CSV table of C-alpha atoms in Angstrom, one decimal:
chain,number,residue,atom,x,y,z
Y,111,MET,CA,129.1,42.0,59.2
Y,112,GLU,CA,132.7,41.9,58.2
Y,113,PRO,CA,135.3,39.4,59.4
Y,114,ILE,CA,139.0,40.3,59.7
Y,115,VAL,CA,141.7,38.1,58.4
Y,116,TYR,CA,145.0,38.0,60.3
Y,117,VAL,CA,148.1,36.4,58.9
Y,118,TYR,CA,150.8,34.7,61.0
Y,119,GLY,CA,153.4,33.1,58.8
Y,120,CYS,CA,151.5,30.7,56.5
Y,121,PHE,CA,148.5,30.6,58.7
Y,122,LYS,CA,145.3,32.7,58.4
Y,123,ILE,CA,143.0,33.5,61.2
Y,124,VAL,CA,139.5,34.7,60.5
Y,125,VAL,CA,137.7,36.6,63.2
Y,126,LEU,CA,133.9,37.0,62.9
Y,127,ARG,CA,132.7,40.1,64.7
Y,128,ASP,CA,129.6,38.3,65.8
Y,129,PHE,CA,131.7,36.2,68.2
Y,130,VAL,CA,134.5,38.6,69.3
Y,131,THR,CA,135.4,42.2,68.7
Y,132,CYS,CA,138.6,43.1,66.9
Y,133,GLU,CA,139.8,45.0,70.0
Y,134,GLU,CA,139.3,41.9,72.2
Y,135,PHE,CA,141.1,39.7,69.8
Y,136,GLN,CA,144.0,42.1,69.4
Y,137,TYR,CA,144.2,42.3,73.3
Y,138,TYR,CA,144.5,38.5,73.4
Y,139,LEU,CA,147.3,38.6,70.8
Y,140,ASN,CA,149.2,41.2,72.8
Y,141,THR,CA,149.0,39.1,76.0
Y,142,VAL,CA,150.4,36.0,74.3
Y,143,ASN,CA,153.1,38.1,72.4
Y,144,ILE,CA,152.0,37.1,68.9
Y,145,SER,CA,152.5,39.6,66.2
Y,146,LEU,CA,149.9,39.3,63.4
Y,147,THR,CA,149.3,41.4,60.3
Y,148,CYS,CA,145.8,42.5,59.5
Y,149,THR,CA,145.5,41.9,55.7
Y,150,HIS,CA,142.0,42.8,54.6
Y,151,THR,CA,138.3,42.6,55.4
Y,152,TRP,CA,135.3,41.8,53.2
Y,153,PRO,CA,131.6,41.2,53.8
Y,154,ILE,CA,130.5,37.5,53.6
Y,155,ILE,CA,126.9,37.6,54.9
Y,156,GLY,CA,124.1,40.1,55.0
Y,157,THR,CA,121.9,41.1,57.8
Y,158,ASN,CA,118.5,40.5,56.1
Y,159,SER,CA,116.2,37.7,57.2
Y,160,GLU,CA,117.3,35.3,54.4
Y,161,ALA,CA,121.0,35.7,55.3
Y,162,LYS,CA,120.2,35.1,59.0
Y,163,LYS,CA,118.2,32.0,58.0
Y,164,GLU,CA,121.1,30.7,55.9
Y,165,ARG,CA,123.5,31.3,58.8
Y,166,LEU,CA,121.2,29.5,61.2
Y,167,THR,CA,120.9,26.6,58.8
Y,168,ASN,CA,124.6,26.2,58.0
Y,169,MET,CA,126.3,26.8,61.4
Y,170,SER,CA,126.0,23.3,62.8
Y,171,LYS,CA,128.1,21.9,65.7
Y,172,ILE,CA,130.0,18.7,66.1
Y,173,LEU,CA,130.0,16.7,69.4
Y,174,ASN,CA,131.8,13.5,70.3
Y,175,ASP,CA,129.7,10.7,71.8
Y,176,PRO,CA,131.2,7.5,73.3
Y,177,ILE,CA,128.3,5.4,71.7
Y,178,HIS,CA,127.8,7.0,68.3
Y,179,GLY,CA,131.1,8.8,67.8
Y,180,THR,CA,131.0,12.1,65.9
Y,181,ILE,CA,127.5,13.7,66.0
Y,182,GLU,CA,126.7,16.8,63.9
Y,183,LEU,CA,123.7,18.8,65.1
Y,184,ASP,CA,121.6,21.4,63.4
Y,185,PRO,CA,122.0,25.0,64.9
Y,186,LEU,CA,118.4,25.0,66.0
Y,187,LEU,CA,119.1,21.8,68.1
Y,188,ILE,CA,122.1,23.5,69.6
Y,189,LYS,CA,119.9,26.5,70.7
Y,190,ILE,CA,117.5,24.0,72.4
Y,191,ILE,CA,120.4,22.2,74.1
Y,192,ASP,CA,121.7,25.6,75.5
Y,193,THR,CA,118.4,26.4,77.3
Y,194,PRO,CA,118.2,25.9,81.1
Y,195,GLN,CA,115.2,23.6,80.5
Y,196,PHE,CA,117.3,21.1,78.6
Y,197,GLN,CA,120.5,21.6,80.6
Y,198,ARG,CA,118.8,20.3,83.7
Y,199,LEU,CA,118.9,16.8,82.1
Y,200,ARG,CA,122.6,16.8,83.0
Y,201,ASN,CA,121.5,16.3,86.6
Y,202,ILE,CA,119.0,13.4,86.1
Y,203,LYS,CA,120.4,9.9,86.1
Y,204,GLN,CA,119.3,7.8,83.2
Y,205,LEU,CA,119.0,4.6,85.2
Y,206,GLY,CA,117.8,6.0,88.6
Y,207,GLY,CA,118.6,3.6,91.4
Y,208,CYS,CA,120.7,1.4,89.2
Y,209,TYR,CA,123.6,3.8,89.8
Y,210,PHE,CA,123.7,2.5,93.4
Y,211,VAL,CA,124.1,-1.1,92.2
Y,212,TYR,CA,126.3,-0.5,89.1
Y,213,PRO,CA,128.8,2.3,89.9
Y,214,SER,CA,129.6,2.9,86.2
Y,215,ALA,CA,125.9,3.5,85.3
Y,216,SER,CA,126.4,7.2,85.8
Y,217,HIS,CA,125.1,8.5,82.4
Y,218,ASN,CA,122.3,11.1,82.4
Y,219,ARG,CA,119.3,11.9,80.4
Y,220,PHE,CA,121.3,14.7,78.7
Y,221,GLU,CA,123.5,12.5,76.6
Y,222,HIS,CA,120.8,9.9,75.9
Y,223,SER,CA,118.6,12.7,74.4
Y,224,ILE,CA,121.4,13.8,72.1
Y,225,GLY,CA,122.1,10.2,71.1
Y,226,THR,CA,118.4,9.6,70.3
Y,227,CYS,CA,118.3,12.8,68.2
Y,228,PHE,CA,121.3,11.5,66.2
Y,229,LEU,CA,119.6,8.2,65.5
Y,230,ALA,CA,116.3,9.8,64.6
Y,231,SER,CA,118.2,12.0,62.1
Y,232,LYS,CA,120.0,8.9,60.7
Y,233,LEU,CA,116.7,6.9,60.4
Y,234,ALA,CA,114.9,9.9,58.8
Y,235,ARG,CA,117.6,10.3,56.2
Y,236,GLN,CA,117.5,6.5,55.4
Y,237,LEU,CA,113.7,6.6,55.0
Y,238,GLN,CA,114.0,9.7,52.7
Y,239,LYS,CA,116.6,8.0,50.6
Y,240,ARG,CA,114.8,4.7,50.3
Y,241,LEU,CA,111.5,6.4,49.6
Y,242,LYS,CA,113.0,8.3,46.7
Y,243,LYS,CA,114.4,5.1,45.2
Y,244,ASP,CA,111.0,3.3,45.6
Y,245,VAL,CA,109.2,6.2,43.9
Y,246,ASN,CA,111.6,6.3,41.0
Y,247,LYS,CA,111.3,2.5,40.6
Y,248,LEU,CA,107.5,2.7,40.5
Y,249,GLU,CA,107.8,5.4,37.9
Y,250,THR,CA,110.2,3.3,35.8
Y,251,ASP,CA,107.9,0.3,36.0
Y,252,GLY,CA,104.9,2.4,35.0
Y,253,GLU,CA,103.1,1.9,38.3
Y,254,ASN,CA,101.7,5.5,38.3
Y,255,GLU,CA,98.9,4.8,40.8
Y,256,LYS,CA,101.2,3.3,43.4
Y,257,LYS,CA,103.8,6.0,42.7
Y,258,THR,CA,101.3,8.8,43.3
Y,259,LYS,CA,100.2,7.1,46.5
Y,260,LEU,CA,103.7,6.7,47.8
Y,261,GLU,CA,104.7,10.3,46.9
Y,262,LYS,CA,102.3,11.5,49.6
Y,263,ALA,CA,104.6,10.0,52.2
Y,264,LYS,CA,107.5,12.2,51.3
Y,265,MET,CA,109.3,13.8,54.2
Y,266,SER,CA,110.0,17.6,53.9
Y,267,LYS,CA,113.0,19.4,55.4
Y,268,ASN,CA,110.7,20.8,58.2
Y,269,ASP,CA,109.3,17.3,58.9
Y,270,LYS,CA,112.9,15.9,59.3
Y,271,LEU,CA,113.9,18.8,61.6
Y,272,CYS,CA,110.7,18.3,63.7
Y,273,ILE,CA,111.6,14.6,64.1
Y,274,GLU,CA,115.1,15.6,65.3
Y,275,ILE,CA,113.7,18.1,67.8
Y,276,ALA,CA,111.1,15.6,69.1
Y,277,ALA,CA,113.9,13.0,69.6
Y,278,LEU,CA,116.0,15.6,71.4
Y,279,CYS,CA,113.2,16.7,73.7
Y,280,HIS,CA,111.4,13.5,74.3
Y,281,ASP,CA,112.7,13.1,77.8
Y,282,ILE,CA,112.7,16.8,78.8
Y,283,GLY,CA,109.8,16.0,81.1
Y,284,HIS,CA,111.7,13.6,83.4
Y,285,GLY,CA,112.0,14.3,87.1
Y,286,PRO,CA,114.4,13.2,89.8
Y,287,TYR,CA,115.9,9.8,89.1
Y,288,SER,CA,113.9,9.4,85.9
Y,289,HIS,CA,111.1,6.9,86.2
Y,290,LEU,CA,111.2,6.8,89.9
Y,291,PHE,CA,109.5,10.2,90.0
Y,292,ASP,CA,106.7,9.8,87.4
Y,293,ARG,CA,106.0,6.2,88.3
Y,294,LEU,CA,106.9,5.1,91.8
Y,295,PHE,CA,106.5,8.5,93.5
Y,296,ASN,CA,103.3,9.3,91.6
Y,297,LYS,CA,101.8,5.9,92.4
Y,298,ALA,CA,102.8,6.3,96.1
Y,299,MET,CA,101.2,9.7,96.3
Y,300,THR,CA,98.0,8.4,94.6
Y,301,LYS,CA,97.9,5.7,97.3
Y,302,LYS,CA,98.4,8.3,100.1
Y,303,ASP,CA,96.0,10.8,98.5
Y,304,PRO,CA,93.4,9.4,96.0
Y,305,SER,CA,92.8,12.9,94.7
Y,306,THR,CA,96.3,13.0,93.2
Y,307,VAL,CA,96.3,13.3,89.4
Y,308,THR,CA,98.3,10.7,87.6
Y,309,TRP,CA,100.6,11.9,84.8
Y,310,LYS,CA,103.4,10.7,82.5
Y,311,HIS,CA,106.7,12.3,81.7
Y,312,GLU,CA,105.6,12.6,78.1
Y,313,ASP,CA,102.8,14.9,79.3
Y,314,VAL,CA,105.3,17.2,81.0
Y,315,SER,CA,107.6,17.0,77.9
Y,316,ARG,CA,104.8,18.5,75.8
Y,317,MET,CA,104.3,21.3,78.4
Y,318,MET,CA,108.0,21.9,78.7
Y,319,ILE,CA,108.5,22.5,75.0
Y,320,ASP,CA,105.9,25.3,75.0
Y,321,TYR,CA,107.5,26.7,78.2
Y,322,MET,CA,111.0,26.5,76.8
Y,323,ILE,CA,110.1,28.4,73.6
Y,324,LYS,CA,108.2,31.0,75.6
Y,325,GLU,CA,111.0,31.6,78.1
Y,326,ASN,CA,113.9,31.8,75.6
Y,327,GLY,CA,113.3,34.7,73.2
Y,328,ASP,CA,116.2,33.7,71.0
Y,329,LEU,CA,114.9,30.2,70.6
Y,330,LYS,CA,111.4,31.5,69.8
Y,331,ALA,CA,112.9,33.8,67.2
Y,332,ALA,CA,114.9,30.9,65.7
Y,333,PHE,CA,111.8,28.7,65.5
Y,334,GLU,CA,109.9,31.5,63.7
Y,335,LEU,CA,112.8,32.1,61.4
Y,336,ARG,CA,113.2,28.5,60.5
Y,337,PHE,CA,109.6,27.4,60.2
Y,338,ASP,CA,108.1,30.7,59.3
Y,339,LYS,CA,104.3,30.4,58.8
Y,340,GLU,CA,104.5,26.7,59.8
Y,341,THR,CA,105.8,27.4,63.3
Y,342,GLU,CA,102.6,26.6,65.2
Y,343,ARG,CA,101.9,23.5,63.1
Y,344,CYS,CA,105.5,22.3,63.5
Y,345,THR,CA,105.5,22.9,67.3
Y,346,GLU,CA,102.3,20.8,67.6
Y,347,PHE,CA,103.7,18.1,65.3
Y,348,ILE,CA,106.8,17.9,67.5
Y,349,LYS,CA,104.7,17.3,70.6
Y,350,ASN,CA,102.7,14.6,68.9
Y,351,LEU,CA,105.8,12.9,67.7
Y,352,ILE,CA,107.0,12.6,71.3
Y,353,ASP,CA,103.7,10.8,72.2
Y,354,GLY,CA,103.6,8.8,69.0
Y,355,ASN,CA,100.1,10.2,68.8
Y,356,THR,CA,98.7,9.9,65.3
Y,357,LYS,CA,95.1,10.8,66.3
Y,358,LYS,CA,95.6,14.5,65.6
Y,359,SER,CA,96.9,13.9,62.2
Y,360,GLU,CA,94.7,13.4,59.1
Y,361,ASP,CA,97.6,12.7,56.8
Y,362,LYS,CA,97.7,8.9,57.1
Y,363,ALA,CA,100.5,8.7,54.5
Y,364,LYS,CA,102.9,10.2,57.0
Y,365,TYR,CA,102.0,8.0,60.0
Y,366,TYR,CA,105.4,6.3,59.7
Y,367,MET,CA,107.0,9.5,61.1
Y,368,TYR,CA,105.3,8.9,64.4
Y,369,GLU,CA,107.1,5.5,64.7
Y,370,ILE,CA,110.6,7.0,64.7
Y,371,VAL,CA,110.7,8.4,68.2
Y,372,ALA,CA,107.9,6.6,70.0
Y,373,ASN,CA,106.7,3.6,68.1
Y,374,LYS,CA,103.3,2.6,69.5
Y,375,ARG,CA,102.9,-0.1,66.8
Y,376,ASN,CA,105.7,-2.4,67.8
Y,377,GLU,CA,107.9,-0.5,70.3
Y,378,ILE,CA,110.9,-0.5,68.0
Y,379,ASP,CA,112.1,3.1,67.9
Y,380,VAL,CA,115.3,5.2,68.1
Y,381,ASP,CA,114.7,5.9,71.8
Y,382,LYS,CA,115.1,2.3,72.7
Y,383,MET,CA,118.0,1.8,70.2
Y,384,ASP,CA,120.0,4.4,72.0
Y,385,TYR,CA,119.2,3.6,75.6
Y,386,PHE,CA,119.8,-0.2,75.1
Y,387,THR,CA,123.2,0.5,73.7
Y,388,ARG,CA,124.0,3.3,76.1
Y,389,ASP,CA,122.8,1.4,79.2
Y,390,CYS,CA,124.7,-1.7,78.2
Y,391,HIS,CA,127.8,0.4,77.8
Y,392,GLY,CA,127.3,2.0,81.3
Y,393,LEU,CA,126.4,-1.3,83.0
Y,394,GLY,CA,129.3,-3.2,81.4
Y,395,MET,CA,126.9,-5.6,79.6
Y,396,LYS,CA,126.9,-6.7,76.0
Y,397,SER,CA,124.3,-6.2,73.3
Y,398,ASN,CA,124.3,-8.1,70.1
Y,399,PHE,CA,121.6,-5.9,68.5
Y,400,ASP,CA,123.1,-3.9,65.6
Y,401,HIS,CA,121.0,-0.7,65.4
Y,402,LEU,CA,123.0,0.7,62.4
Y,403,ARG,CA,122.3,-2.4,60.4
Y,404,TYR,CA,118.6,-2.3,61.3
Y,405,ILE,CA,118.4,1.4,60.3
Y,406,SER,CA,120.1,0.7,57.0
Y,407,GLN,CA,117.3,-1.8,56.1
Y,408,CYS,CA,114.3,0.4,56.9
Y,409,ARG,CA,111.9,1.7,54.3
Y,410,VAL,CA,108.4,3.2,54.2
Y,411,MET,CA,105.5,1.0,53.2
Y,412,PHE,CA,101.7,1.0,53.4
Y,413,SER,CA,100.5,-1.3,56.2
Y,414,SER,CA,98.9,-4.6,55.2
Y,415,ASP,CA,96.2,-4.3,57.9
Y,416,LYS,CA,95.5,-0.6,57.3
Y,417,PRO,CA,96.2,0.1,53.6
Y,418,ASP,CA,95.8,3.9,53.9
Y,419,GLU,CA,98.5,4.1,56.7
Y,420,THR,CA,102.2,4.0,56.3
Y,421,THR,CA,104.6,2.2,58.6
Y,422,ILE,CA,108.3,1.5,58.9
Y,423,ALA,CA,109.2,-1.9,57.5
Y,424,VAL,CA,112.4,-3.9,57.3
Y,425,ARG,CA,113.6,-6.9,55.3
Y,426,ASP,CA,112.8,-10.4,56.6
Y,427,LYS,CA,116.5,-11.1,56.9
Y,428,GLU,CA,116.6,-8.7,59.9
Y,429,GLU,CA,114.5,-11.1,61.9
Y,430,HIS,CA,117.4,-12.4,64.0
Y,431,ASN,CA,118.8,-8.9,64.6
Y,432,LEU,CA,115.4,-8.0,66.0
Y,433,TYR,CA,115.5,-11.1,68.2
Y,434,GLU,CA,118.7,-9.7,69.7
Y,435,LEU,CA,116.9,-6.3,70.4
Y,436,PHE,CA,114.3,-8.0,72.5
Y,437,HIS,CA,116.8,-10.4,74.0
Y,438,THR,CA,118.9,-7.3,75.1
Y,439,ARG,CA,115.8,-5.7,76.5
Y,440,ILE,CA,114.8,-8.7,78.7
Y,441,GLY,CA,118.4,-9.0,79.9
Y,442,LEU,CA,118.5,-5.4,81.0
Y,443,PHE,CA,115.2,-5.7,82.9
Y,444,ARG,CA,116.2,-8.8,84.7
Y,445,ARG,CA,119.8,-7.8,85.5
Y,446,ALA,CA,119.6,-4.0,86.0
Y,447,TYR,CA,116.2,-2.3,85.9
Y,448,TYR,CA,114.4,-4.8,88.1
Y,449,HIS,CA,117.5,-5.9,90.1
Y,450,LYS,CA,116.3,-6.4,93.7
Y,451,VAL,CA,118.7,-3.9,95.2
Y,452,THR,CA,117.8,-1.3,92.5
Y,453,LYS,CA,114.2,-1.7,93.4
Y,454,ALA,CA,115.0,-1.5,97.2
Y,455,VAL,CA,116.9,1.7,96.7
Y,456,GLU,CA,114.2,3.3,94.6
Y,457,LEU,CA,111.5,2.3,97.1
Y,458,MET,CA,113.5,4.0,99.9
Y,459,PHE,CA,114.0,7.1,97.7
Y,460,THR,CA,110.2,7.1,97.0
Y,461,ASP,CA,109.5,7.0,100.8
Y,462,ALA,CA,111.8,9.9,101.3
Y,463,LEU,CA,110.0,12.0,98.6
Y,464,VAL,CA,106.6,11.1,100.0
Y,465,ASN,CA,107.6,12.1,103.5
Y,466,ALA,CA,109.1,15.4,102.3
Y,467,ASN,CA,106.3,16.3,100.0
Y,468,ASP,CA,104.3,18.4,102.4
Y,469,HIS,CA,107.3,20.2,103.8
Y,470,PHE,CA,109.9,20.6,101.0
Y,471,LEU,CA,108.1,23.2,98.9
Y,472,PHE,CA,108.8,25.4,95.9
Y,473,GLN,CA,107.3,28.6,94.7
Y,474,ASN,CA,105.6,29.2,91.3
Y,475,ASN,CA,105.5,32.5,89.4
Y,476,LYS,CA,102.5,33.7,91.5
Y,477,GLY,CA,104.5,33.2,94.8
Y,478,GLU,CA,102.4,30.2,95.8
Y,479,ASP,CA,103.9,27.2,97.6
Y,480,VAL,CA,103.9,24.1,95.4
Y,481,LYS,CA,104.5,20.5,96.5
Y,482,MET,CA,106.7,18.1,94.5
Y,483,SER,CA,103.6,16.0,93.7
Y,484,GLU,CA,102.0,19.1,92.0
Y,485,ALA,CA,105.1,20.5,90.4
Y,486,TRP,CA,104.3,18.9,87.0
Y,487,LYS,CA,101.5,21.5,86.6
Y,488,TYR,CA,104.0,24.4,86.9
Y,489,PRO,CA,106.9,24.3,84.4
Y,490,GLU,CA,108.7,27.1,86.3
Y,491,VAL,CA,108.8,24.8,89.3
Y,492,TYR,CA,109.4,21.5,87.5
Y,493,VAL,CA,112.6,22.8,86.0
Y,494,LYS,CA,114.0,22.9,89.5
Y,495,LEU,CA,113.4,19.2,90.1
Y,496,THR,CA,116.5,17.2,89.4
Y,497,ASP,CA,118.4,14.5,91.4
Y,498,ASN,CA,119.6,17.4,93.5
Y,499,VAL,CA,116.3,17.5,95.4
Y,500,PHE,CA,117.7,14.7,97.7
Y,501,ASP,CA,120.6,17.0,98.6
Y,502,GLY,CA,118.1,19.7,99.4
Y,503,ILE,CA,116.2,17.4,101.7
Y,504,LEU,CA,119.4,16.3,103.4
Y,505,MET,CA,120.4,20.0,103.9
Y,506,GLU,CA,117.0,21.0,105.2
Y,507,LYS,CA,117.5,23.3,108.2
Y,508,ASN,CA,114.8,21.6,110.2
Y,509,PRO,CA,115.1,17.9,109.3
Y,510,LYS,CA,112.7,16.7,112.0
Y,511,LYS,CA,109.7,18.1,110.2
Y,512,ILE,CA,110.6,15.9,107.2
């Protein structure tokens, strides 16, 4: 692959043939009446697998986020974001019925997922850096036994990327108006039909990851190129990180990794750090919790109650900052999530979904009709379920049957 360098005055423009042909670029130049001189070409990257892997590793993208500012994402994360399965999150409100009470609470699961990924990457880097310092200090102090034990907790590049992917995809299993669908609607359907199987959005997220990789050949190839022989292990690891499920891991020295995205030990994780900050921003409320300060104080330690398991620990001076985290949480629940009008709106929406369930049908790959309450079993159907289902119900040709 050879790029062409054009010169215009003191400026140089490099055109990579991977992205645009020389003829297309020259046509564009002619249409805008710019005269450029083609100077020379030279090869900069090969076509072998190692060169492709290097390009996939280095070609990151930068996004701007109103909460976290500039966010740089790994190319593999960009490939995931570009899939239809992830793009559907643009049409799922983060706060469900809250949008009808707080007009500015219009943010979606899409940007929350990217923000969570950014914080997961930041926390992972902090833990890597601090762990390295602690290991070096133990070596200097001659604590070889403790050093050997702590070295087992080291995070590899693949581990870090898996954590970022898990954070990015942790909410990919959400349905219309977020928790309204997997909680209120699911509960209402169980009450109407006791044979209805209860499920959580994390269950669907696990299924959607497999479906997303299967349906997108370029993403599957990128996974195999990046993780090589570890592809299957890493995919399973990603799904377990979403659950915070340590039961399938025998490596207790790396249990702390499961606390980054979904912390089952104390509920302090990057998911909540992002949505507390983002929700407060959208709702016009204030939060005094400083997630950047908290992350900067994190380190890996072996748990006092379970000496063989690692956990994420912070300095005691972060006590008041953590108080603010839970203070923000209770404030959001009282003033927004459990606001009486929010709950009233969500209950009405739930009634609409229950009444439409037997009539507003979708088709799976076998051509069978699938109800919304059973869509979670079929990823090809579930990807169609966004907040737009309510528009579909309103535009139904025969509304009397609903």
